Amino acid sequence: MTKALQRRQLLRQGLAAGLGCGLALGKADARAAARRETASARVDRYARQWQQDQQMPGLALAVLQDGEPLYARGLGRTSVAQQQPVTADTRFDICSLSKPLLCCAAQLMVEDGQLRLDQRLADLIEDLPESWQAITLQQLMQHTAGLPKNVDFSDPEVQALFPRNYGEAEWLPIVKRQPLLSPPGQRCHYSNTGYNLLACAIGRLAGRPYEQVLAQRLFEPLGMKSARLMPPAPGYAGMAAPHQRRPGGVVDISAEQPPGVRSWMAAGCGGFEMSLRDMIQWERALHGWGAFKPYRRVFEKLWAQGVPTDQGHAYGLGWNFQRAPAGRLQVWHEGQSEGFSARFERVPEQGRALIVMGNLGDFKPDELARALRDMAWKPGA
């Protein structure tokens, strides 16, 4: 066990118990300090230690109860090469958290009669393979269409696309050639390909690009001013920069990502940018906070039923979920790319939510979230 890990474990145990860092104090003084220390202070202390140990350039964290932040803060810098601090308004690439975002918009379309979950993909996209004819939009949302995770990135035709930006007219013919891993509806195979097809189908149903559907259905009504699809031009101006761990340390990889990677993610499976402030607005809509009360009834349907995954939990419409040993419903999704990592988890029946966003591609947001969860809400509480 490394010294950094030992230090974090001791700190976590102490903070979760409310002991703070009063090791240099007498026992009575430490207990008095513990009573004064708030959950917010415990979270902040641990998060800063985590950031230091993990060499994280920047973090944006929120712990919420009934839509209200117990803790919400940006830590660190947007890039190792700059002194620009991360704030609640710094945009991060949320990677695969774009998937539940897309399903939220789709469910609103279901409520309005614009979209049917049992609608066949073949009714919306022409010339699909015979083996694809039974695929439904619900199967795309639940990763049960049988589609592979991605296209074959070693395919020369795909390789020819990656040095530049491209759109549906170029990626769709390649996707149509992909063989199914299993017949539609039989198994859950996590699929970026399926979500790109889902976004394409939503766009055809709405008669405009799917990102405009999200803007009209979610971003504008919820006041999510930072949320947007990552622009096609290279670069990360005005947002946190992507980083990766290398033998010499953590480096900014902004100039390394081929434009075609961005085009693939922006087709539906990822590619949205968002600030912590707007992630909190999203949680408020999911929770039905204040003026967003009508949204709660709609969005609860996204995890009302699901399909089993190989990891032992269920996958609903864009969300993982399971019942904890105490019987409480847990709902979550993660996102990870070469440069960013994110996690959004919720305990709806208790009004709890936790958001983690970082600009390092190879850190584990679930581990940080688990520690912060224990600090904000003691185990069993």
Short mmCIF file of C-alpha atoms in Angstrom, two decimals:
data_model
loop_
_atom_site.label_atom_id
_atom_site.label_comp_id
_atom_site.label_asym_id
_atom_site.label_seq_id
_atom_site.Cartn_x
_atom_site.Cartn_y
_atom_site.Cartn_z
CA MET A 1 0.00 0.00 0.00
CA THR A 2 1.43 3.39 -0.97
CA LYS A 3 1.89 6.16 1.58
CA ALA A 4 -0.62 8.31 -0.33
CA LEU A 5 -3.24 5.55 -0.14
CA GLN A 6 -2.56 5.01 3.56
CA ARG A 7 -2.92 8.74 4.19
CA ARG A 8 -6.24 8.88 2.31
CA GLN A 9 -7.61 5.86 4.14
CA LEU A 10 -6.78 7.34 7.53
CA LEU A 11 -8.25 10.67 6.49
CA ARG A 12 -11.38 9.04 5.12
CA GLN A 13 -11.93 7.00 8.27
CA GLY A 14 -11.46 10.02 10.47
CA LEU A 15 -13.66 12.30 8.41
CA ALA A 16 -16.44 9.76 8.01
CA ALA A 17 -16.46 9.39 11.78
CA GLY A 18 -16.47 13.17 12.16
CA LEU A 19 -12.97 13.27 13.64
CA GLY A 20 -11.50 15.75 11.18
CA CYS A 21 -7.74 16.11 11.48
CA GLY A 22 -7.52 16.60 15.21
CA LEU A 23 -4.78 14.01 15.65
CA ALA A 24 -2.49 16.63 17.18
CA LEU A 25 -5.17 17.62 19.72
CA GLY A 26 -6.21 15.90 22.89
CA LYS A 27 -9.12 13.46 22.64
CA ALA A 28 -11.61 15.86 24.21
CA ASP A 29 -10.49 18.69 21.93
CA ALA A 30 -10.72 16.42 18.88
CA ARG A 31 -14.27 15.42 19.74
CA ALA A 32 -15.26 19.04 20.19
CA ALA A 33 -13.69 19.91 16.82
CA ALA A 34 -15.51 17.00 15.22
CA ARG A 35 -18.85 18.28 16.42
CA ARG A 36 -18.11 21.68 14.89
CA GLU A 37 -16.93 20.34 11.56
CA THR A 38 -19.64 20.22 8.95
CA ALA A 39 -20.18 17.61 6.25
CA SER A 40 -19.08 20.23 3.72
CA ALA A 41 -15.75 20.72 5.49
CA ARG A 42 -15.14 16.97 5.66
CA VAL A 43 -15.87 16.57 1.96
CA ASP A 44 -13.64 19.50 1.05
CA ARG A 45 -10.74 18.27 3.15
CA TYR A 46 -10.84 14.78 1.66
CA ALA A 47 -11.37 15.97 -1.93
CA ARG A 48 -8.34 18.24 -1.75
CA GLN A 49 -6.21 15.38 -0.41
CA TRP A 50 -7.51 13.10 -3.18
CA GLN A 51 -6.69 15.70 -5.82
CA GLN A 52 -3.16 16.03 -4.50
CA ASP A 53 -2.54 12.28 -4.27
CA GLN A 54 -3.98 11.55 -7.70
CA GLN A 55 -2.21 14.51 -9.35
CA MET A 56 -5.62 15.61 -10.59
CA PRO A 57 -5.41 18.89 -12.55
CA GLY A 58 -9.01 19.84 -11.80
CA LEU A 59 -12.17 18.56 -10.13
CA ALA A 60 -15.76 19.78 -9.92
CA LEU A 61 -17.80 18.18 -7.14
CA ALA A 62 -21.31 18.49 -5.77
CA VAL A 63 -23.11 16.71 -2.94
CA LEU A 64 -26.83 17.49 -2.93
CA GLN A 65 -29.75 16.85 -0.62
CA ASP A 66 -33.23 17.43 -2.07
CA GLY A 67 -31.73 19.57 -4.83
CA GLU A 68 -29.79 21.83 -2.46
CA PRO A 69 -25.98 21.61 -2.41
CA LEU A 70 -24.38 20.48 0.81
CA TYR A 71 -21.14 21.02 -1.07
CA ALA A 72 -20.48 22.34 -4.59
CA ARG A 73 -17.06 23.53 -5.65
CA GLY A 74 -14.40 23.50 -8.31
CA LEU A 75 -10.90 22.50 -7.22
CA GLY A 76 -7.59 22.81 -9.01
CA ARG A 77 -6.87 24.15 -12.48
CA THR A 78 -8.34 23.78 -15.94
CA SER A 79 -4.89 22.79 -17.25
CA VAL A 80 -1.50 21.90 -15.80
CA ALA A 81 -0.06 24.56 -18.11
CA GLN A 82 -2.31 27.36 -16.85
CA GLN A 83 -3.31 28.99 -13.58
CA GLN A 84 -7.00 29.28 -14.52
CA PRO A 85 -8.96 27.85 -11.57
CA VAL A 86 -11.81 25.38 -11.94
CA THR A 87 -15.11 26.92 -10.82
CA ALA A 88 -18.75 25.85 -10.76
CA ASP A 89 -19.04 27.40 -14.23
CA THR A 90 -16.13 25.55 -15.85
CA ARG A 91 -17.35 23.23 -18.61
CA PHE A 92 -16.18 19.61 -18.63
CA ASP A 93 -16.71 16.94 -21.26
CA ILE A 94 -19.27 14.68 -19.55
CA CYS A 95 -18.51 11.76 -21.91
CA SER A 96 -21.09 8.95 -21.56
CA LEU A 97 -23.21 10.96 -19.14
CA SER A 98 -24.54 12.21 -22.46
CA LYS A 99 -26.47 8.92 -22.70
CA PRO A 100 -28.86 9.51 -19.76
CA LEU A 101 -29.16 13.10 -20.96
CA LEU A 102 -30.32 11.85 -24.36
CA CYS A 103 -32.80 9.47 -22.73
CA CYS A 104 -34.25 12.29 -20.63
CA ALA A 105 -35.06 14.17 -23.83
CA ALA A 106 -36.43 11.01 -25.44
CA GLN A 107 -38.74 10.35 -22.48
CA LEU A 108 -40.15 13.87 -22.78
CA MET A 109 -40.87 13.08 -26.44
CA VAL A 110 -42.61 9.87 -25.33
CA GLU A 111 -44.83 11.88 -22.99
CA ASP A 112 -45.83 14.15 -25.88
CA GLY A 113 -46.53 11.27 -28.25
CA GLN A 114 -43.61 12.12 -30.55
CA LEU A 115 -41.70 8.92 -29.85
CA ARG A 116 -42.66 5.32 -29.08
CA LEU A 117 -40.27 3.05 -27.23
CA ASP A 118 -41.40 0.07 -29.30
CA GLN A 119 -40.85 1.91 -32.57
CA ARG A 120 -38.56 0.06 -34.96
CA LEU A 121 -35.30 1.69 -35.95
CA ALA A 122 -35.89 0.42 -39.49
CA ASP A 123 -38.95 2.69 -39.74
CA LEU A 124 -36.69 5.72 -39.32
CA ILE A 125 -33.39 4.75 -40.96
CA GLU A 126 -33.43 3.20 -44.39
CA ASP A 127 -31.50 0.22 -45.76
CA LEU A 128 -30.69 -1.48 -42.48
CA PRO A 129 -29.43 -5.09 -42.56
CA GLU A 130 -32.04 -7.83 -42.38
CA SER A 131 -30.79 -8.91 -38.95
CA TRP A 132 -31.44 -5.38 -37.66
CA GLN A 133 -35.10 -5.16 -38.67
CA ALA A 134 -36.50 -5.97 -35.20
CA ILE A 135 -34.35 -3.42 -33.30
CA THR A 136 -36.47 -0.92 -31.34
CA LEU A 137 -35.62 2.45 -29.85
CA GLN A 138 -36.02 0.99 -26.36
CA GLN A 139 -33.43 -1.67 -27.16
CA LEU A 140 -31.02 1.06 -28.25
CA MET A 141 -31.59 2.89 -24.94
CA GLN A 142 -31.05 -0.30 -22.92
CA HIS A 143 -28.05 -1.60 -24.92
CA THR A 144 -29.99 -4.74 -25.91
CA ALA A 145 -30.01 -4.21 -29.69
CA GLY A 146 -27.03 -6.56 -30.02
CA LEU A 147 -24.81 -3.87 -31.51
CA PRO A 148 -21.05 -3.72 -30.83
CA LYS A 149 -19.61 -1.05 -28.53
CA ASN A 150 -17.98 0.89 -31.37
CA VAL A 151 -17.13 0.51 -35.01
CA ASP A 152 -13.85 -1.20 -35.80
CA PHE A 153 -11.40 1.67 -35.38
CA SER A 154 -8.72 -0.31 -37.25
CA ASP A 155 -10.91 -0.40 -40.36
CA PRO A 156 -9.07 1.57 -43.11
CA GLU A 157 -12.30 3.38 -43.98
CA VAL A 158 -12.67 4.51 -40.36
CA GLN A 159 -9.00 5.44 -40.18
CA ALA A 160 -9.48 7.65 -43.23
CA LEU A 161 -12.21 9.60 -41.40
CA PHE A 162 -10.38 10.26 -38.15
CA PRO A 163 -8.01 13.04 -39.26
CA ARG A 164 -11.02 15.26 -40.00
CA ASN A 165 -14.55 16.01 -38.85
CA TYR A 166 -17.38 14.05 -40.40
CA GLY A 167 -21.13 13.65 -40.06
CA GLU A 168 -23.97 11.16 -40.29
CA ALA A 169 -23.68 10.72 -44.03
CA GLU A 170 -20.18 9.29 -43.56
CA TRP A 171 -20.42 7.27 -40.34
CA LEU A 172 -23.86 5.72 -40.90
CA PRO A 173 -22.88 3.52 -43.90
CA ILE A 174 -19.94 2.16 -41.88
CA VAL A 175 -22.17 1.41 -38.88
CA LYS A 176 -24.66 -0.47 -41.07
CA ARG A 177 -21.93 -3.00 -41.90
CA GLN A 178 -21.34 -3.97 -38.27
CA PRO A 179 -22.41 -7.55 -37.38
CA LEU A 180 -24.65 -8.02 -34.35
CA LEU A 181 -23.17 -9.65 -31.25
CA SER A 182 -26.53 -11.25 -30.41
CA PRO A 183 -30.10 -11.10 -31.72
CA PRO A 184 -32.02 -7.95 -30.73
CA GLY A 185 -33.51 -8.10 -27.24
CA GLN A 186 -31.49 -11.05 -25.93
CA ARG A 187 -28.49 -9.56 -24.08
CA CYS A 188 -27.17 -6.27 -22.76
CA HIS A 189 -24.03 -5.17 -24.66
CA TYR A 190 -22.95 -1.63 -23.81
CA SER A 191 -22.97 0.15 -27.15
CA ASN A 192 -21.84 3.62 -28.21
CA THR A 193 -22.92 2.58 -31.70
CA GLY A 194 -26.48 2.08 -30.50
CA TYR A 195 -26.65 5.54 -28.94
CA ASN A 196 -25.37 7.16 -32.12
CA LEU A 197 -28.22 5.43 -33.94
CA LEU A 198 -30.66 6.53 -31.22
CA ALA A 199 -29.60 10.17 -31.64
CA CYS A 200 -29.99 9.81 -35.39
CA ALA A 201 -33.53 8.40 -34.92
CA ILE A 202 -34.51 11.19 -32.52
CA GLY A 203 -33.30 13.75 -35.01
CA ARG A 204 -35.41 12.22 -37.78
CA LEU A 205 -38.50 12.08 -35.59
CA ALA A 206 -38.06 15.73 -34.59
CA GLY A 207 -37.03 16.94 -38.02
CA ARG A 208 -33.86 18.63 -36.72
CA PRO A 209 -30.48 17.62 -35.25
CA TYR A 210 -30.77 15.82 -31.94
CA GLU A 211 -28.65 18.40 -30.09
CA GLN A 212 -31.29 21.00 -30.95
CA VAL A 213 -33.92 18.69 -29.45
CA LEU A 214 -31.96 18.56 -26.19
CA ALA A 215 -31.53 22.32 -26.19
CA GLN A 216 -35.28 22.88 -26.63
CA ARG A 217 -36.44 20.08 -24.32
CA LEU A 218 -33.89 20.31 -21.52
CA PHE A 219 -31.24 22.98 -21.61
CA GLU A 220 -33.44 26.01 -22.19
CA PRO A 221 -36.36 25.06 -19.86
CA LEU A 222 -33.96 24.06 -17.08
CA GLY A 223 -31.74 27.11 -17.45
CA MET A 224 -28.67 25.01 -18.31
CA LYS A 225 -26.73 27.77 -20.03
CA SER A 226 -23.37 26.03 -20.38
CA ALA A 227 -24.67 22.74 -21.80
CA ARG A 228 -23.80 22.20 -25.44
CA LEU A 229 -22.57 19.64 -27.91
CA MET A 230 -18.82 19.86 -28.25
CA PRO A 231 -18.08 22.00 -31.33
CA PRO A 232 -16.35 20.26 -34.26
CA ALA A 233 -13.33 22.57 -34.25
CA PRO A 234 -10.30 21.19 -32.37
CA GLY A 235 -9.38 22.70 -29.03
CA TYR A 236 -10.91 23.21 -25.61
CA ALA A 237 -11.22 26.97 -25.34
CA GLY A 238 -13.37 28.09 -22.43
CA MET A 239 -13.43 24.69 -20.71
CA ALA A 240 -11.27 22.28 -18.76
CA ALA A 241 -8.53 20.71 -20.86
CA PRO A 242 -8.16 16.91 -21.14
CA HIS A 243 -5.24 15.24 -19.36
CA GLN A 244 -3.71 11.79 -19.26
CA ARG A 245 -1.15 10.17 -17.01
CA ARG A 246 2.21 9.55 -18.68
CA PRO A 247 5.57 8.21 -17.37
CA GLY A 248 6.76 11.78 -16.77
CA GLY A 249 3.56 12.87 -15.02
CA VAL A 250 0.13 14.21 -15.95
CA VAL A 251 0.09 16.03 -19.30
CA ASP A 252 -2.41 18.16 -21.22
CA ILE A 253 -3.43 16.19 -24.34
CA SER A 254 -5.56 18.90 -25.96
CA ALA A 255 -3.51 18.79 -29.15
CA GLU A 256 -3.46 15.00 -29.44
CA GLN A 257 -7.08 14.04 -30.02
CA PRO A 258 -7.90 13.46 -33.72
CA PRO A 259 -10.96 15.44 -34.89
CA GLY A 260 -12.67 12.20 -35.92
CA VAL A 261 -12.82 10.97 -32.31
CA ARG A 262 -14.77 14.09 -31.42
CA SER A 263 -17.13 13.52 -34.37
CA TRP A 264 -17.87 9.93 -33.27
CA MET A 265 -18.61 10.95 -29.68
CA ALA A 266 -20.71 13.93 -30.77
CA ALA A 267 -22.91 11.67 -32.89
CA GLY A 268 -24.87 10.66 -29.77
CA CYS A 269 -22.86 8.44 -27.42
CA GLY A 270 -20.99 11.34 -25.76
CA GLY A 271 -19.62 14.75 -26.60
CA PHE A 272 -21.70 17.06 -24.44
CA GLU A 273 -20.01 19.70 -22.32
CA MET A 274 -21.51 20.99 -19.11
CA SER A 275 -20.61 22.93 -15.98
CA LEU A 276 -21.15 21.80 -12.40
CA ARG A 277 -23.77 24.53 -12.01
CA ASP A 278 -25.81 23.01 -14.84
CA MET A 279 -25.31 19.46 -13.59
CA ILE A 280 -26.97 20.65 -10.38
CA GLN A 281 -29.87 22.03 -12.44
CA TRP A 282 -30.21 18.63 -14.09
CA GLU A 283 -30.36 16.93 -10.70
CA ARG A 284 -33.03 19.40 -9.59
CA ALA A 285 -35.16 18.43 -12.57
CA LEU A 286 -34.67 14.70 -11.86
CA HIS A 287 -35.62 15.31 -8.24
CA GLY A 288 -38.60 17.52 -9.09
CA TRP A 289 -37.20 20.47 -7.14
CA GLY A 290 -39.36 23.60 -7.00
CA ALA A 291 -40.54 24.65 -10.44
CA PHE A 292 -39.22 21.36 -11.87
CA LYS A 293 -41.79 19.24 -10.03
CA PRO A 294 -43.50 17.92 -13.23
CA TYR A 295 -40.20 16.48 -14.49
CA ARG A 296 -39.84 14.02 -11.63
CA ARG A 297 -42.85 11.93 -12.65
CA VAL A 298 -41.54 11.74 -16.21
CA PHE A 299 -37.94 10.90 -15.40
CA GLU A 300 -38.74 8.24 -12.80
CA LYS A 301 -39.86 6.07 -15.72
CA LEU A 302 -36.25 5.90 -16.93
CA TRP A 303 -35.36 3.42 -14.16
CA ALA A 304 -38.79 1.94 -13.46
CA GLN A 305 -37.73 -1.26 -15.19
CA GLY A 306 -34.55 -2.51 -16.74
CA VAL A 307 -32.55 -5.40 -18.14
CA PRO A 308 -29.85 -7.37 -16.30
CA THR A 309 -26.21 -6.56 -17.02
CA ASP A 310 -23.10 -8.71 -16.67
CA GLN A 311 -22.07 -6.50 -13.72
CA GLY A 312 -25.01 -7.66 -11.60
CA HIS A 313 -27.18 -4.55 -11.71
CA ALA A 314 -29.91 -3.40 -14.11
CA TYR A 315 -29.84 -0.91 -16.96
CA GLY A 316 -32.98 1.11 -17.55
CA LEU A 317 -33.39 3.83 -20.17
CA GLY A 318 -29.96 5.44 -20.05
CA TRP A 319 -29.34 4.75 -16.35
CA ASN A 320 -27.81 1.97 -14.26
CA PHE A 321 -29.78 1.08 -11.15
CA GLN A 322 -30.03 -1.43 -8.32
CA ARG A 323 -31.50 -1.91 -4.86
CA ALA A 324 -28.94 -1.58 -2.09
CA PRO A 325 -28.91 -4.18 0.74
CA ALA A 326 -31.10 -1.81 2.78
CA GLY A 327 -33.61 -1.77 -0.10
CA ARG A 328 -32.88 1.76 -1.26
CA LEU A 329 -32.85 2.46 -4.97
CA GLN A 330 -29.48 3.60 -6.36
CA VAL A 331 -29.27 5.18 -9.82
CA TRP A 332 -26.06 6.18 -11.60
CA HIS A 333 -24.03 6.55 -14.76
CA GLU A 334 -20.38 7.18 -15.49
CA GLY A 335 -18.50 8.70 -18.36
CA GLN A 336 -14.88 8.30 -19.30
CA SER A 337 -12.73 9.26 -22.25
CA GLU A 338 -9.07 9.86 -22.94
CA GLY A 339 -8.87 13.05 -20.95
CA PHE A 340 -12.05 13.27 -18.82
CA SER A 341 -13.96 11.23 -16.23
CA ALA A 342 -17.37 11.85 -14.65
CA ARG A 343 -19.95 10.20 -12.42
CA PHE A 344 -23.52 11.13 -11.50
CA GLU A 345 -25.19 9.02 -8.82
CA ARG A 346 -28.52 9.37 -7.03
CA VAL A 347 -30.55 7.83 -4.21
CA PRO A 348 -33.98 9.15 -5.33
CA GLU A 349 -36.00 7.94 -2.36
CA GLN A 350 -33.77 9.92 0.00
CA GLY A 351 -33.22 12.93 -2.26
CA ARG A 352 -29.46 12.37 -2.34
CA ALA A 353 -27.18 13.02 -5.31
CA LEU A 354 -23.45 13.21 -5.93
CA ILE A 355 -21.65 14.61 -8.99
CA VAL A 356 -17.96 14.16 -9.82
CA MET A 357 -16.24 15.63 -12.90
CA GLY A 358 -12.51 15.63 -13.55
CA ASN A 359 -10.17 16.48 -16.43
CA LEU A 360 -8.05 13.34 -16.12
CA GLY A 361 -8.99 10.30 -18.17
CA ASP A 362 -7.65 7.52 -15.97
CA PHE A 363 -8.96 8.24 -12.51
CA LYS A 364 -11.83 6.29 -10.94
CA PRO A 365 -14.69 8.66 -10.06
CA ASP A 366 -16.62 5.85 -8.37
CA GLU A 367 -13.92 5.49 -5.71
CA LEU A 368 -13.96 9.20 -4.94
CA ALA A 369 -17.77 9.25 -4.95
CA ARG A 370 -17.91 6.35 -2.50
CA ALA A 371 -15.63 8.15 -0.06
CA LEU A 372 -17.50 11.44 -0.32
CA ARG A 373 -20.82 9.64 0.13
CA ASP A 374 -19.63 8.25 3.45
CA MET A 375 -18.60 11.71 4.58
CA ALA A 376 -21.80 13.48 3.61
CA TRP A 377 -24.10 10.72 4.83
CA LYS A 378 -22.62 8.33 7.35
CA PRO A 379 -22.99 4.65 6.36
CA GLY A 380 -26.44 3.40 7.18
CA ALA A 381 -27.90 6.88 7.62
#
